[in-house]
Amino acid sequence: MKLPTGKSVWGRCCLAVTLALSTVAVVVTAADVVAESNARLYLGNWAGYVVKGDFHEVSATWVQPEVTCLNPGVLQRIVPWVGLNGATGLDGHVALPLMQTGVESLCASDAAIYAALPGLGIENVAAGLAYADPRLAGLVMHGGSKVSDALGAAADGLCEIVALGDFCQPEQNIDAWWESYPDAPVGYDDVDVTPGDLMHSTVTWDGRNYTMILENRTRGWTRTTVAASDAPARTAEIVVEGHLDAALPGFVPVTFTEITIDGRPLSAYDTQAYGIAATNRLLAPGPVDGSAFTIG
């Protein structure tokens, strides 16, 4: 299902930068959420781990999850991805551009799409502020998210009482993509991904270019995109993304494996745990086990 104004109306990392700016993130003690851990959980629209430092490569493998659409009036997304930049680095500034690649599973009915459009338009405006005023961008992004959430809740209520008929029938879409935020995401429309496919993602920086590689090991295809930038990589992310403060779809837990950052396993780093405070659940990562962890 295509949005009336085109798929680029929503950006996957736009919300991520809102989280990174900490304008809407809430820090809580997560000993009861992150199993057997005393780490703090940063709440926003990412669930997974972020590492701060100076990096050149991050990579991970996962199985694309089966998704169940739960709230027909709300856009519901589960997006496993790997990236460099996008969070606040050791210098206290948001590292941009965010270079990322992964796969989005989306539940979208006509009711959900039209309810989300006004807020998503505001979020796109915020993307234009990302370099000039990151904190203002975060505030504007948060405002757009709240508009989407309010209209989505209203649409979902109408769907529950069968007031909108087939307008509430969700469709599932799975799209492979890459993005150099604050630019819009770009889909790999010539390839397919289905639930159960084994995916592998790598993002590297050589001082002049970022290279984003997305591989479907089940179907035997690889897509590579090179984006010029001399901006250093200050953060690395291995996360599942959802829409901030909205409902998440049901999905099979995602286990990231083969995680390396500059050739070292994730457990070799001081990680920050991020979670999604969705309206229907709290999504948080399990503990790091060498080069793996599970979200679900």
PDB file of N, CA and C in Angstrom, residues 199-252:
ATOM      1  N   MET A 199      18.802 -12.015   7.456  1.00  0.00           N
ATOM      2  CA  MET A 199      19.322 -10.747   6.970  1.00  0.00           C
ATOM      3  C   MET A 199      20.654 -10.427   7.655  1.00  0.00           C
ATOM      4  N   HIS A 200      21.512  -9.733   6.936  1.00  0.00           N
ATOM      5  CA  HIS A 200      22.785  -9.267   7.498  1.00  0.00           C
ATOM      6  C   HIS A 200      23.026  -7.848   7.016  1.00  0.00           C
ATOM      7  N   SER A 201      23.423  -6.982   7.935  1.00  0.00           N
ATOM      8  CA  SER A 201      23.626  -5.566   7.611  1.00  0.00           C
ATOM      9  C   SER A 201      24.986  -5.120   8.109  1.00  0.00           C
ATOM     10  N   THR A 202      25.658  -4.318   7.278  1.00  0.00           N
ATOM     11  CA  THR A 202      26.951  -3.738   7.640  1.00  0.00           C
ATOM     12  C   THR A 202      26.990  -2.281   7.204  1.00  0.00           C
ATOM     13  N   VAL A 203      27.457  -1.411   8.101  1.00  0.00           N
ATOM     14  CA  VAL A 203      27.676  -0.009   7.758  1.00  0.00           C
ATOM     15  C   VAL A 203      29.120   0.328   8.116  1.00  0.00           C
ATOM     16  N   THR A 204      29.868   0.891   7.156  1.00  0.00           N
ATOM     17  CA  THR A 204      31.270   1.226   7.379  1.00  0.00           C
ATOM     18  C   THR A 204      31.537   2.673   7.010  1.00  0.00           C
ATOM     19  N   TRP A 205      32.596   3.226   7.586  1.00  0.00           N
ATOM     20  CA  TRP A 205      33.060   4.584   7.254  1.00  0.00           C
ATOM     21  C   TRP A 205      34.569   4.548   7.073  1.00  0.00           C
ATOM     22  N   ASP A 206      35.059   5.045   5.938  1.00  0.00           N
ATOM     23  CA  ASP A 206      36.493   5.008   5.649  1.00  0.00           C
ATOM     24  C   ASP A 206      37.148   6.382   5.728  1.00  0.00           C
ATOM     25  N   GLY A 207      36.448   7.354   6.279  1.00  0.00           N
ATOM     26  CA  GLY A 207      36.974   8.709   6.374  1.00  0.00           C
ATOM     27  C   GLY A 207      36.426   9.629   5.311  1.00  0.00           C
ATOM     28  N   ARG A 208      35.931   9.062   4.234  1.00  0.00           N
ATOM     29  CA  ARG A 208      35.363   9.874   3.142  1.00  0.00           C
ATOM     30  C   ARG A 208      33.973   9.419   2.734  1.00  0.00           C
ATOM     31  N   ASN A 209      33.703   8.138   2.892  1.00  0.00           N
ATOM     32  CA  ASN A 209      32.421   7.585   2.461  1.00  0.00           C
ATOM     33  C   ASN A 209      31.872   6.609   3.500  1.00  0.00           C
ATOM     34  N   TYR A 210      30.540   6.586   3.582  1.00  0.00           N
ATOM     35  CA  TYR A 210      29.846   5.542   4.323  1.00  0.00           C
ATOM     36  C   TYR A 210      29.331   4.523   3.312  1.00  0.00           C
ATOM     37  N   THR A 211      29.542   3.263   3.611  1.00  0.00           N
ATOM     38  CA  THR A 211      29.049   2.180   2.761  1.00  0.00           C
ATOM     39  C   THR A 211      28.047   1.357   3.553  1.00  0.00           C
ATOM     40  N   MET A 212      26.840   1.236   3.013  1.00  0.00           N
ATOM     41  CA  MET A 212      25.764   0.481   3.657  1.00  0.00           C
ATOM     42  C   MET A 212      25.462  -0.766   2.842  1.00  0.00           C
ATOM     43  N   ILE A 213      25.613  -1.908   3.477  1.00  0.00           N
ATOM     44  CA  ILE A 213      25.424  -3.187   2.794  1.00  0.00           C
ATOM     45  C   ILE A 213      24.298  -3.944   3.487  1.00  0.00           C
ATOM     46  N   LEU A 214      23.315  -4.348   2.713  1.00  0.00           N
ATOM     47  CA  LEU A 214      22.211  -5.155   3.222  1.00  0.00           C
ATOM     48  C   LEU A 214      22.167  -6.451   2.428  1.00  0.00           C
ATOM     49  N   GLU A 215      22.185  -7.570   3.140  1.00  0.00           N
ATOM     50  CA  GLU A 215      22.275  -8.887   2.501  1.00  0.00           C
ATOM     51  C   GLU A 215      21.124  -9.767   2.973  1.00  0.00           C
ATOM     52  N   ASN A 216      20.457 -10.412   2.030  1.00  0.00           N
ATOM     53  CA  ASN A 216      19.465 -11.427   2.340  1.00  0.00           C
ATOM     54  C   ASN A 216      20.112 -12.782   2.066  1.00  0.00           C
ATOM     55  N   ARG A 217      20.544 -13.438   3.130  1.00  0.00           N
ATOM     56  CA  ARG A 217      21.275 -14.695   2.968  1.00  0.00           C
ATOM     57  C   ARG A 217      20.364 -15.843   2.571  1.00  0.00           C
ATOM     58  N   THR A 218      19.072 -15.701   2.823  1.00  0.00           N
ATOM     59  CA  THR A 218      18.120 -16.741   2.425  1.00  0.00           C
ATOM     60  C   THR A 218      17.867 -16.693   0.926  1.00  0.00           C
ATOM     61  N   ARG A 219      17.676 -15.490   0.386  1.00  0.00           N
ATOM     62  CA  ARG A 219      17.327 -15.334  -1.028  1.00  0.00           C
ATOM     63  C   ARG A 219      18.537 -15.058  -1.923  1.00  0.00           C
ATOM     64  N   GLY A 220      19.691 -14.824  -1.300  1.00  0.00           N
ATOM     65  CA  GLY A 220      20.917 -14.708  -2.072  1.00  0.00           C
ATOM     66  C   GLY A 220      21.137 -13.382  -2.755  1.00  0.00           C
ATOM     67  N   TRP A 221      20.576 -12.296  -2.225  1.00  0.00           N
ATOM     68  CA  TRP A 221      20.846 -10.990  -2.825  1.00  0.00           C
ATOM     69  C   TRP A 221      21.564 -10.071  -1.840  1.00  0.00           C
ATOM     70  N   THR A 222      22.314  -9.124  -2.391  1.00  0.00           N
ATOM     71  CA  THR A 222      23.024  -8.110  -1.618  1.00  0.00           C
ATOM     72  C   THR A 222      22.850  -6.763  -2.307  1.00  0.00           C
ATOM     73  N   ARG A 223      22.596  -5.734  -1.529  1.00  0.00           N
ATOM     74  CA  ARG A 223      22.505  -4.373  -2.065  1.00  0.00           C
ATOM     75  C   ARG A 223      23.485  -3.484  -1.302  1.00  0.00           C
ATOM     76  N   THR A 224      24.244  -2.696  -2.048  1.00  0.00           N
ATOM     77  CA  THR A 224      25.281  -1.838  -1.477  1.00  0.00           C
ATOM     78  C   THR A 224      25.070  -0.402  -1.922  1.00  0.00           C
ATOM     79  N   THR A 225      25.104   0.520  -0.980  1.00  0.00           N
ATOM     80  CA  THR A 225      24.984   1.940  -1.280  1.00  0.00           C
ATOM     81  C   THR A 225      26.138   2.681  -0.619  1.00  0.00           C
ATOM     82  N   VAL A 226      26.773   3.579  -1.381  1.00  0.00           N
ATOM     83  CA  VAL A 226      27.871   4.403  -0.871  1.00  0.00           C
ATOM     84  C   VAL A 226      27.409   5.851  -0.829  1.00  0.00           C
ATOM     85  N   ALA A 227      27.571   6.495   0.332  1.00  0.00           N
ATOM     86  CA  ALA A 227      27.186   7.896   0.508  1.00  0.00           C
ATOM     87  C   ALA A 227      28.403   8.680   0.986  1.00  0.00           C
ATOM     88  N   ALA A 228      28.747   9.733   0.265  1.00  0.00           N
ATOM     89  CA  ALA A 228      29.923  10.527   0.604  1.00  0.00           C
ATOM     90  C   ALA A 228      29.672  11.356   1.851  1.00  0.00           C
ATOM     91  N   SER A 229      30.593  11.296   2.804  1.00  0.00           N
ATOM     92  CA  SER A 229      30.550  12.132   4.005  1.00  0.00           C
ATOM     93  C   SER A 229      31.864  11.979   4.755  1.00  0.00           C
ATOM     94  N   ASP A 230      32.443  13.117   5.154  1.00  0.00           N
ATOM     95  CA  ASP A 230      33.645  13.064   5.982  1.00  0.00           C
ATOM     96  C   ASP A 230      33.315  13.253   7.462  1.00  0.00           C
ATOM     97  N   ALA A 231      32.006  13.287   7.799  1.00  0.00           N
ATOM     98  CA  ALA A 231      31.596  13.382   9.198  1.00  0.00           C
ATOM     99  C   ALA A 231      31.930  12.078   9.908  1.00  0.00           C
ATOM    100  N   PRO A 232      32.652  12.118  11.015  1.00  0.00           N
ATOM    101  CA  PRO A 232      33.072  10.873  11.677  1.00  0.00           C
ATOM    102  C   PRO A 232      31.916  10.122  12.306  1.00  0.00           C
ATOM    103  N   ALA A 233      32.110   8.821  12.485  1.00  0.00           N
ATOM    104  CA  ALA A 233      31.111   7.968  13.119  1.00  0.00           C
ATOM    105  C   ALA A 233      31.343   7.976  14.618  1.00  0.00           C
ATOM    106  N   ARG A 234      30.428   8.602  15.364  1.00  0.00           N
ATOM    107  CA  ARG A 234      30.575   8.774  16.808  1.00  0.00           C
ATOM    108  C   ARG A 234      29.705   7.815  17.620  1.00  0.00           C
ATOM    109  N   THR A 235      28.720   7.189  16.983  1.00  0.00           N
ATOM    110  CA  THR A 235      27.884   6.208  17.685  1.00  0.00           C
ATOM    111  C   THR A 235      27.599   5.041  16.751  1.00  0.00           C
ATOM    112  N   ALA A 236      27.309   3.899  17.339  1.00  0.00           N
ATOM    113  CA  ALA A 236      26.912   2.700  16.586  1.00  0.00           C
ATOM    114  C   ALA A 236      25.645   2.147  17.198  1.00  0.00           C
ATOM    115  N   GLU A 237      24.709   1.678  16.350  1.00  0.00           N
ATOM    116  CA  GLU A 237      23.409   1.204  16.812  1.00  0.00           C
ATOM    117  C   GLU A 237      23.073  -0.162  16.227  1.00  0.00           C
ATOM    118  N   ILE A 238      22.500  -1.007  17.064  1.00  0.00           N
ATOM    119  CA  ILE A 238      21.881  -2.258  16.633  1.00  0.00           C
ATOM    120  C   ILE A 238      20.522  -2.274  17.314  1.00  0.00           C
ATOM    121  N   VAL A 239      19.459  -1.975  16.572  1.00  0.00           N
ATOM    122  CA  VAL A 239      18.167  -1.733  17.210  1.00  0.00           C
ATOM    123  C   VAL A 239      17.009  -2.250  16.364  1.00  0.00           C
ATOM    124  N   VAL A 240      15.861  -2.350  17.034  1.00  0.00           N
ATOM    125  CA  VAL A 240      14.569  -2.484  16.377  1.00  0.00           C
ATOM    126  C   VAL A 240      13.838  -1.179  16.623  1.00  0.00           C
ATOM    127  N   GLU A 241      13.268  -0.602  15.582  1.00  0.00           N
ATOM    128  CA  GLU A 241      12.585   0.685  15.702  1.00  0.00           C
ATOM    129  C   GLU A 241      11.079   0.516  15.580  1.00  0.00           C
ATOM    130  N   GLY A 242      10.347   1.331  16.316  1.00  0.00           N
ATOM    131  CA  GLY A 242       8.899   1.405  16.203  1.00  0.00           C
ATOM    132  C   GLY A 242       8.490   2.865  16.231  1.00  0.00           C
ATOM    133  N   HIS A 243       7.211   3.135  16.114  1.00  0.00           N
ATOM    134  CA  HIS A 243       6.731   4.513  16.147  1.00  0.00           C
ATOM    135  C   HIS A 243       6.604   4.958  17.594  1.00  0.00           C
ATOM    136  N   LEU A 244       7.139   6.128  17.894  1.00  0.00           N
ATOM    137  CA  LEU A 244       7.162   6.640  19.262  1.00  0.00           C
ATOM    138  C   LEU A 244       5.763   6.787  19.836  1.00  0.00           C
ATOM    139  N   ASP A 245       5.566   6.240  21.050  1.00  0.00           N
ATOM    140  CA  ASP A 245       4.319   6.391  21.817  1.00  0.00           C
ATOM    141  C   ASP A 245       3.093   5.809  21.125  1.00  0.00           C
ATOM    142  N   ALA A 246       3.271   4.994  20.118  1.00  0.00           N
ATOM    143  CA  ALA A 246       2.143   4.378  19.419  1.00  0.00           C
ATOM    144  C   ALA A 246       2.152   2.876  19.686  1.00  0.00           C
ATOM    145  N   ALA A 247       1.147   2.186  19.152  1.00  0.00           N
ATOM    146  CA  ALA A 247       1.071   0.744  19.351  1.00  0.00           C
ATOM    147  C   ALA A 247       2.088   0.022  18.481  1.00  0.00           C
ATOM    148  N   LEU A 248       2.636  -1.050  19.017  1.00  0.00           N
ATOM    149  CA  LEU A 248       3.503  -1.929  18.246  1.00  0.00           C
ATOM    150  C   LEU A 248       2.682  -3.098  17.726  1.00  0.00           C
ATOM    151  N   PRO A 249       3.031  -3.634  16.575  1.00  0.00           N
ATOM    152  CA  PRO A 249       2.369  -4.866  16.134  1.00  0.00           C
ATOM    153  C   PRO A 249       2.877  -6.037  16.958  1.00  0.00           C
ATOM    154  N   GLY A 250       2.173  -7.155  16.889  1.00  0.00           N
ATOM    155  CA  GLY A 250       2.730  -8.364  17.443  1.00  0.00           C
ATOM    156  C   GLY A 250       3.841  -8.868  16.533  1.00  0.00           C
ATOM    157  N   PHE A 251       4.892  -9.430  17.100  1.00  0.00           N
ATOM    158  CA  PHE A 251       5.975  -9.935  16.248  1.00  0.00           C
ATOM    159  C   PHE A 251       6.780 -10.988  16.991  1.00  0.00           C
ATOM    160  N   VAL A 252       7.345 -11.894  16.224  1.00  0.00           N
ATOM    161  CA  VAL A 252       8.236 -12.903  16.765  1.00  0.00           C
ATOM    162  C   VAL A 252       9.497 -12.200  17.267  1.00  0.00           C
TER     163      VAL A 252
END
